[in-house]
Amino acid sequence: MTDPDVLSVFFVVLATMTANYVARRLLDRLARGIEKTRTIWDDALLNAARQPLALMIWVLGISWAAELVAAQAETGFGDMVEPIRYIAVVGLIALFLFRFVEQTERGFIHKGADVTTATAIGKLLRISVLITAILSVLQTLGVSVSGIMAFGGIGGIAVGFAAKDLLANFFGGLMIYLDRPFTVGDWIRSPDRQIEGTVEHIGWRLTMIRTFDRRPLYVPNSIFASIAVENPSRMQNRRIYETFGVRYD
């Protein structure tokens, strides 16, 4: 590399460091400004953007510097820089969206939103982001996404038989989120099974119930599709049986 080329790489790295510093100071100033607001969206957006933004600046700067070096070296490495940069950018955007969904979910729960609903929406959004990012990366690598979709229709049958119990638990958890027979914090019991306690967590495969003797009970979600579940936490009235002794003289 000639001296002008080295100088160009140096300026790219210097510009990257400067942009990173300016972005960090700007985010700090914005953080002080939004402390007075009561909405959760700006806090979630700012907290989610800090790490991905810094990494994005460095990825772009290093990739541009690598392109300059590869152009002068006249190697095939330059053809690899753009796909690598695209994959890194997609990954960082997915990381930002993951963090934004997580921060928003925590904010709604902190403000008193229903834990079960907030958790379910957060999980669905994260799964959507993950699938979109994976398909985008595969398309960049030259993999036919339409071929994967076609294979999914055929291979999905075989996978469905192999993972029958897993899918049953997944859809069981989905129905719990949709039908809402109980939520986190409810006291439930089943007359069909020895299940009674307080719901502490509803996952996609298992529901964790804390029994009254403080033992954790993990119940597959598919079980709730075939048993009756009582939810005493939603009772509006109580029937009380009392025995009175009457004295006769």
mmCIF file of C-alpha atoms in Angstrom:
data_model
loop_
_atom_site.group_PDB
_atom_site.id
_atom_site.type_symbol
_atom_site.label_atom_id
_atom_site.label_comp_id
_atom_site.label_asym_id
_atom_site.label_seq_id
_atom_site.Cartn_x
_atom_site.Cartn_y
_atom_site.Cartn_z
ATOM 1 C CA MET A 1 0.000 0.000 0.000
ATOM 2 C CA THR A 2 1.177 3.532 -0.783
ATOM 3 C CA ASP A 3 1.240 6.381 1.691
ATOM 4 C CA PRO A 4 -2.026 7.906 0.371
ATOM 5 C CA ASP A 5 -3.741 4.547 0.825
ATOM 6 C CA VAL A 6 -2.522 4.252 4.400
ATOM 7 C CA LEU A 7 -3.679 7.806 5.002
ATOM 8 C CA SER A 8 -7.133 6.981 3.600
ATOM 9 C CA VAL A 9 -7.489 3.995 5.922
ATOM 10 C CA PHE A 10 -6.333 6.151 8.825
ATOM 11 C CA PHE A 11 -8.964 8.794 8.068
ATOM 12 C CA VAL A 12 -11.684 6.143 7.821
ATOM 13 C CA VAL A 13 -10.743 4.731 11.233
ATOM 14 C CA LEU A 14 -10.519 8.247 12.677
ATOM 15 C CA ALA A 15 -13.932 9.123 11.250
ATOM 16 C CA THR A 16 -15.353 5.936 12.755
ATOM 17 C CA MET A 17 -13.995 6.781 16.199
ATOM 18 C CA THR A 18 -15.313 10.336 15.906
ATOM 19 C CA ALA A 19 -18.765 9.163 14.821
ATOM 20 C CA ASN A 20 -18.877 6.687 17.705
ATOM 21 C CA TYR A 21 -17.951 9.418 20.191
ATOM 22 C CA VAL A 22 -20.505 11.868 18.787
ATOM 23 C CA ALA A 23 -23.241 9.210 18.803
ATOM 24 C CA ARG A 24 -22.484 8.311 22.409
ATOM 25 C CA ARG A 25 -22.582 11.944 23.536
ATOM 26 C CA LEU A 26 -25.799 12.515 21.602
ATOM 27 C CA LEU A 27 -27.460 9.512 23.229
ATOM 28 C CA ASP A 28 -26.364 10.715 26.672
ATOM 29 C CA ARG A 29 -27.907 14.133 25.997
ATOM 30 C CA LEU A 30 -31.118 12.535 24.765
ATOM 31 C CA ALA A 31 -31.208 10.344 27.874
ATOM 32 C CA ARG A 32 -31.108 13.416 30.105
ATOM 33 C CA GLY A 33 -33.901 14.967 28.072
ATOM 34 C CA ILE A 34 -36.304 12.032 28.191
ATOM 35 C CA GLU A 35 -35.954 11.492 31.933
ATOM 36 C CA LYS A 36 -38.797 13.980 32.390
ATOM 37 C CA THR A 37 -41.207 12.098 30.132
ATOM 38 C CA ARG A 38 -43.609 9.445 31.371
ATOM 39 C CA THR A 39 -43.861 7.354 28.225
ATOM 40 C CA ILE A 40 -41.982 4.080 27.971
ATOM 41 C CA TRP A 41 -41.384 4.206 24.220
ATOM 42 C CA ASP A 42 -38.589 6.763 24.242
ATOM 43 C CA ASP A 43 -36.781 5.058 27.127
ATOM 44 C CA ALA A 44 -37.080 1.672 25.434
ATOM 45 C CA LEU A 45 -35.893 3.059 22.101
ATOM 46 C CA LEU A 46 -32.873 4.802 23.601
ATOM 47 C CA ASN A 47 -31.789 1.892 25.794
ATOM 48 C CA ALA A 48 -32.198 -0.551 22.927
ATOM 49 C CA ALA A 49 -30.194 1.574 20.492
ATOM 50 C CA ARG A 50 -27.036 2.172 22.544
ATOM 51 C CA GLN A 51 -25.081 -1.029 21.960
ATOM 52 C CA PRO A 52 -26.323 -1.831 18.404
ATOM 53 C CA LEU A 53 -25.630 1.737 17.231
ATOM 54 C CA ALA A 54 -22.048 1.678 18.504
ATOM 55 C CA LEU A 55 -21.447 -1.716 16.915
ATOM 56 C CA MET A 56 -23.073 -0.546 13.663
ATOM 57 C CA ILE A 57 -20.682 2.408 13.399
ATOM 58 C CA TRP A 58 -17.661 0.160 13.920
ATOM 59 C CA VAL A 59 -18.923 -2.453 11.448
ATOM 60 C CA LEU A 60 -19.407 0.163 8.740
ATOM 61 C CA GLY A 61 -16.074 1.842 9.438
ATOM 62 C CA ILE A 62 -14.044 -1.361 9.531
ATOM 63 C CA SER A 63 -15.759 -2.707 6.402
ATOM 64 C CA TRP A 64 -15.008 0.482 4.468
ATOM 65 C CA ALA A 65 -11.391 0.361 5.599
ATOM 66 C CA ALA A 66 -11.232 -3.308 4.578
ATOM 67 C CA GLU A 67 -12.577 -2.431 1.136
ATOM 68 C CA LEU A 68 -9.831 0.163 0.695
ATOM 69 C CA VAL A 69 -7.161 -2.350 1.697
ATOM 70 C CA ALA A 70 -8.636 -5.076 -0.526
ATOM 71 C CA ALA A 71 -8.837 -2.720 -3.514
ATOM 72 C CA GLN A 72 -5.156 -1.884 -3.251
ATOM 73 C CA ALA A 73 -4.092 -5.464 -2.549
ATOM 74 C CA GLU A 74 -6.118 -6.681 -5.564
ATOM 75 C CA THR A 75 -7.291 -9.825 -3.814
ATOM 76 C CA GLY A 76 -10.639 -11.581 -3.810
ATOM 77 C CA PHE A 77 -11.220 -10.531 -0.240
ATOM 78 C CA GLY A 78 -12.950 -7.367 -1.414
ATOM 79 C CA ASP A 79 -15.853 -9.393 -2.811
ATOM 80 C CA MET A 80 -16.491 -10.854 0.648
ATOM 81 C CA VAL A 81 -16.654 -7.544 2.489
ATOM 82 C CA GLU A 82 -20.091 -6.478 1.263
ATOM 83 C CA PRO A 83 -21.929 -9.743 2.161
ATOM 84 C CA ILE A 84 -20.227 -9.839 5.555
ATOM 85 C CA ARG A 85 -21.202 -6.228 6.163
ATOM 86 C CA TYR A 86 -24.798 -6.915 5.135
ATOM 87 C CA ILE A 87 -25.055 -9.929 7.447
ATOM 88 C CA ALA A 88 -23.581 -7.916 10.316
ATOM 89 C CA VAL A 89 -26.025 -5.061 9.692
ATOM 90 C CA VAL A 90 -28.984 -7.458 9.626
ATOM 91 C CA GLY A 91 -27.784 -9.039 12.867
ATOM 92 C CA LEU A 92 -27.418 -5.646 14.550
ATOM 93 C CA ILE A 93 -30.873 -4.538 13.407
ATOM 94 C CA ALA A 94 -32.282 -7.784 14.819
ATOM 95 C CA LEU A 95 -30.374 -7.150 18.069
ATOM 96 C CA PHE A 96 -31.851 -3.657 18.279
ATOM 97 C CA LEU A 97 -35.388 -4.956 17.711
ATOM 98 C CA PHE A 98 -34.877 -7.717 20.285
ATOM 99 C CA ARG A 99 -33.708 -5.191 22.872
ATOM 100 C CA PHE A 100 -36.496 -2.760 21.991
ATOM 101 C CA VAL A 101 -39.172 -5.434 22.430
ATOM 102 C CA GLU A 102 -37.599 -6.533 25.716
ATOM 103 C CA GLN A 103 -37.384 -2.978 27.075
ATOM 104 C CA THR A 104 -40.953 -2.212 25.999
ATOM 105 C CA GLU A 105 -42.224 -5.422 27.568
ATOM 106 C CA ARG A 106 -40.538 -4.577 30.875
ATOM 107 C CA GLY A 107 -41.926 -1.051 30.748
ATOM 108 C CA PHE A 108 -45.512 -2.194 30.258
ATOM 109 C CA ILE A 109 -45.200 -4.774 33.029
ATOM 110 C CA HIS A 110 -43.716 -2.135 35.347
ATOM 111 C CA LYS A 111 -46.701 0.123 34.633
ATOM 112 C CA GLY A 112 -49.128 -2.625 35.638
ATOM 113 C CA ALA A 113 -49.967 -4.280 32.325
ATOM 114 C CA ASP A 114 -51.014 -7.910 32.327
ATOM 115 C CA VAL A 115 -47.857 -10.018 32.596
ATOM 116 C CA THR A 116 -49.197 -12.889 30.507
ATOM 117 C CA THR A 117 -50.322 -10.674 27.629
ATOM 118 C CA ALA A 118 -47.129 -8.616 27.587
ATOM 119 C CA THR A 119 -44.965 -11.737 27.670
ATOM 120 C CA ALA A 120 -46.938 -13.444 24.893
ATOM 121 C CA ILE A 121 -46.773 -10.431 22.570
ATOM 122 C CA GLY A 122 -43.063 -10.031 23.300
ATOM 123 C CA LYS A 123 -42.339 -13.656 22.449
ATOM 124 C CA LEU A 124 -44.297 -13.507 19.196
ATOM 125 C CA LEU A 125 -42.492 -10.331 18.123
ATOM 126 C CA ARG A 126 -39.073 -11.791 18.931
ATOM 127 C CA ILE A 127 -39.842 -14.956 16.978
ATOM 128 C CA SER A 128 -40.955 -12.846 13.999
ATOM 129 C CA VAL A 129 -37.748 -10.784 14.115
ATOM 130 C CA LEU A 130 -35.607 -13.922 14.361
ATOM 131 C CA ILE A 131 -37.287 -15.654 11.414
ATOM 132 C CA THR A 132 -37.068 -12.520 9.255
ATOM 133 C CA ALA A 133 -33.375 -12.042 10.065
ATOM 134 C CA ILE A 134 -32.532 -15.684 9.328
ATOM 135 C CA LEU A 135 -34.345 -15.630 5.975
ATOM 136 C CA SER A 136 -32.630 -12.368 5.026
ATOM 137 C CA VAL A 137 -29.184 -13.771 5.857
ATOM 138 C CA LEU A 138 -29.879 -16.989 3.943
ATOM 139 C CA GLN A 139 -30.939 -15.004 0.893
ATOM 140 C CA THR A 140 -27.694 -13.010 1.091
ATOM 141 C CA LEU A 141 -25.704 -16.245 1.199
ATOM 142 C CA GLY A 142 -27.387 -17.383 -2.006
ATOM 143 C CA VAL A 143 -29.771 -19.864 -0.440
ATOM 144 C CA SER A 144 -33.138 -20.005 -2.169
ATOM 145 C CA VAL A 145 -35.747 -18.884 0.334
ATOM 146 C CA SER A 146 -38.564 -20.129 -1.916
ATOM 147 C CA GLY A 147 -36.881 -23.543 -1.946
ATOM 148 C CA ILE A 148 -36.829 -23.548 1.836
ATOM 149 C CA MET A 149 -40.523 -22.687 1.883
ATOM 150 C CA ALA A 150 -41.284 -25.524 -0.528
ATOM 151 C CA PHE A 151 -39.189 -27.943 1.493
ATOM 152 C CA GLY A 152 -40.943 -26.768 4.624
ATOM 153 C CA GLY A 153 -44.252 -27.931 3.230
ATOM 154 C CA ILE A 154 -42.930 -31.454 2.615
ATOM 155 C CA GLY A 155 -40.479 -31.741 5.466
ATOM 156 C CA GLY A 156 -42.927 -30.159 7.868
ATOM 157 C CA ILE A 157 -44.980 -33.355 7.825
ATOM 158 C CA ALA A 158 -42.018 -35.466 8.920
ATOM 159 C CA VAL A 159 -40.964 -32.897 11.491
ATOM 160 C CA GLY A 160 -44.520 -32.747 12.758
ATOM 161 C CA PHE A 161 -44.578 -36.477 13.488
ATOM 162 C CA ALA A 162 -41.133 -36.378 15.083
ATOM 163 C CA ALA A 163 -41.957 -33.389 17.279
ATOM 164 C CA LYS A 164 -45.606 -34.176 17.957
ATOM 165 C CA ASP A 165 -45.387 -33.645 21.711
ATOM 166 C CA LEU A 166 -43.339 -30.478 21.322
ATOM 167 C CA LEU A 167 -45.849 -29.006 18.876
ATOM 168 C CA ALA A 168 -48.744 -30.046 21.103
ATOM 169 C CA ASN A 169 -47.172 -28.185 24.017
ATOM 170 C CA PHE A 170 -46.463 -25.161 21.811
ATOM 171 C CA PHE A 171 -50.048 -24.881 20.588
ATOM 172 C CA GLY A 172 -51.263 -25.610 24.110
ATOM 173 C CA GLY A 173 -49.281 -22.609 25.318
ATOM 174 C CA LEU A 174 -50.650 -20.529 22.443
ATOM 175 C CA MET A 175 -54.218 -21.404 23.421
ATOM 176 C CA ILE A 176 -53.485 -20.450 27.026
ATOM 177 C CA TYR A 177 -52.329 -17.043 25.820
ATOM 178 C CA LEU A 178 -55.403 -16.631 23.595
ATOM 179 C CA ASP A 179 -58.156 -18.123 25.785
ATOM 180 C CA ARG A 180 -56.615 -16.881 29.060
ATOM 181 C CA PRO A 181 -58.140 -19.475 31.413
ATOM 182 C CA PHE A 182 -55.499 -18.289 33.884
ATOM 183 C CA THR A 183 -52.671 -15.789 34.021
ATOM 184 C CA VAL A 184 -49.474 -15.399 35.989
ATOM 185 C CA GLY A 185 -50.326 -14.973 39.669
ATOM 186 C CA ASP A 186 -53.627 -16.912 39.554
ATOM 187 C CA TRP A 187 -54.405 -19.722 41.952
ATOM 188 C CA ILE A 188 -55.576 -22.712 39.893
ATOM 189 C CA ARG A 189 -56.404 -26.345 40.509
ATOM 190 C CA SER A 190 -57.652 -29.294 38.508
ATOM 191 C CA PRO A 191 -60.158 -31.893 39.728
ATOM 192 C CA ASP A 192 -58.786 -34.303 37.098
ATOM 193 C CA ARG A 193 -55.131 -34.148 38.132
ATOM 194 C CA GLN A 194 -53.224 -33.399 41.308
ATOM 195 C CA ILE A 195 -52.501 -29.865 40.162
ATOM 196 C CA GLU A 196 -53.014 -26.945 42.521
ATOM 197 C CA GLY A 197 -51.004 -23.834 43.223
ATOM 198 C CA THR A 198 -50.091 -20.373 42.000
ATOM 199 C CA VAL A 199 -49.046 -19.840 38.380
ATOM 200 C CA GLU A 200 -45.560 -18.303 38.270
ATOM 201 C CA HIS A 201 -44.597 -18.670 34.605
ATOM 202 C CA ILE A 202 -46.290 -19.627 31.338
ATOM 203 C CA GLY A 203 -43.806 -20.737 28.702
ATOM 204 C CA TRP A 204 -44.250 -22.090 25.205
ATOM 205 C CA ARG A 205 -43.715 -25.667 26.415
ATOM 206 C CA LEU A 206 -44.238 -25.727 30.178
ATOM 207 C CA THR A 207 -46.235 -23.862 32.793
ATOM 208 C CA MET A 208 -44.637 -23.516 36.209
ATOM 209 C CA ILE A 209 -46.960 -23.708 39.203
ATOM 210 C CA ARG A 210 -45.844 -23.122 42.776
ATOM 211 C CA THR A 211 -47.724 -25.467 45.102
ATOM 212 C CA PHE A 212 -48.794 -24.371 48.555
ATOM 213 C CA ASP A 213 -45.907 -26.262 50.138
ATOM 214 C CA ARG A 214 -43.581 -24.142 47.926
ATOM 215 C CA ARG A 215 -42.629 -26.924 45.517
ATOM 216 C CA PRO A 216 -42.301 -26.024 41.824
ATOM 217 C CA LEU A 217 -44.623 -28.038 39.587
ATOM 218 C CA TYR A 218 -43.894 -28.058 35.836
ATOM 219 C CA VAL A 219 -46.913 -28.982 33.725
ATOM 220 C CA PRO A 220 -46.715 -29.486 29.919
ATOM 221 C CA ASN A 221 -49.081 -27.068 28.217
ATOM 222 C CA SER A 222 -50.773 -29.840 26.245
ATOM 223 C CA ILE A 223 -52.172 -31.200 29.527
ATOM 224 C CA PHE A 224 -54.419 -28.156 29.951
ATOM 225 C CA ALA A 225 -56.200 -28.970 26.681
ATOM 226 C CA SER A 226 -57.534 -32.250 28.095
ATOM 227 C CA ILE A 227 -58.321 -31.436 31.736
ATOM 228 C CA ALA A 228 -60.729 -29.191 33.590
ATOM 229 C CA VAL A 229 -59.105 -26.239 35.314
ATOM 230 C CA GLU A 230 -60.637 -24.290 38.182
ATOM 231 C CA ASN A 231 -59.524 -20.715 38.768
ATOM 232 C CA PRO A 232 -60.519 -19.728 42.317
ATOM 233 C CA SER A 233 -58.721 -16.402 41.880
ATOM 234 C CA ARG A 234 -61.575 -15.204 39.650
ATOM 235 C CA MET A 235 -64.344 -16.154 42.052
ATOM 236 C CA GLN A 236 -66.583 -13.199 42.867
ATOM 237 C CA ASN A 237 -68.502 -14.991 45.616
ATOM 238 C CA ARG A 238 -67.650 -17.596 48.215
ATOM 239 C CA ARG A 239 -69.767 -20.376 49.656
ATOM 240 C CA ILE A 240 -68.828 -21.125 53.238
ATOM 241 C CA TYR A 241 -69.933 -24.188 55.196
ATOM 242 C CA GLU A 242 -70.117 -23.790 58.967
ATOM 243 C CA THR A 243 -71.342 -26.178 61.644
ATOM 244 C CA PHE A 244 -73.091 -24.566 64.617
ATOM 245 C CA GLY A 245 -73.659 -26.391 67.860
ATOM 246 C CA VAL A 246 -76.979 -25.661 69.581
ATOM 247 C CA ARG A 247 -77.343 -26.276 73.281
ATOM 248 C CA TYR A 248 -80.665 -27.610 74.561
ATOM 249 C CA ASP A 249 -81.683 -27.074 78.189
#
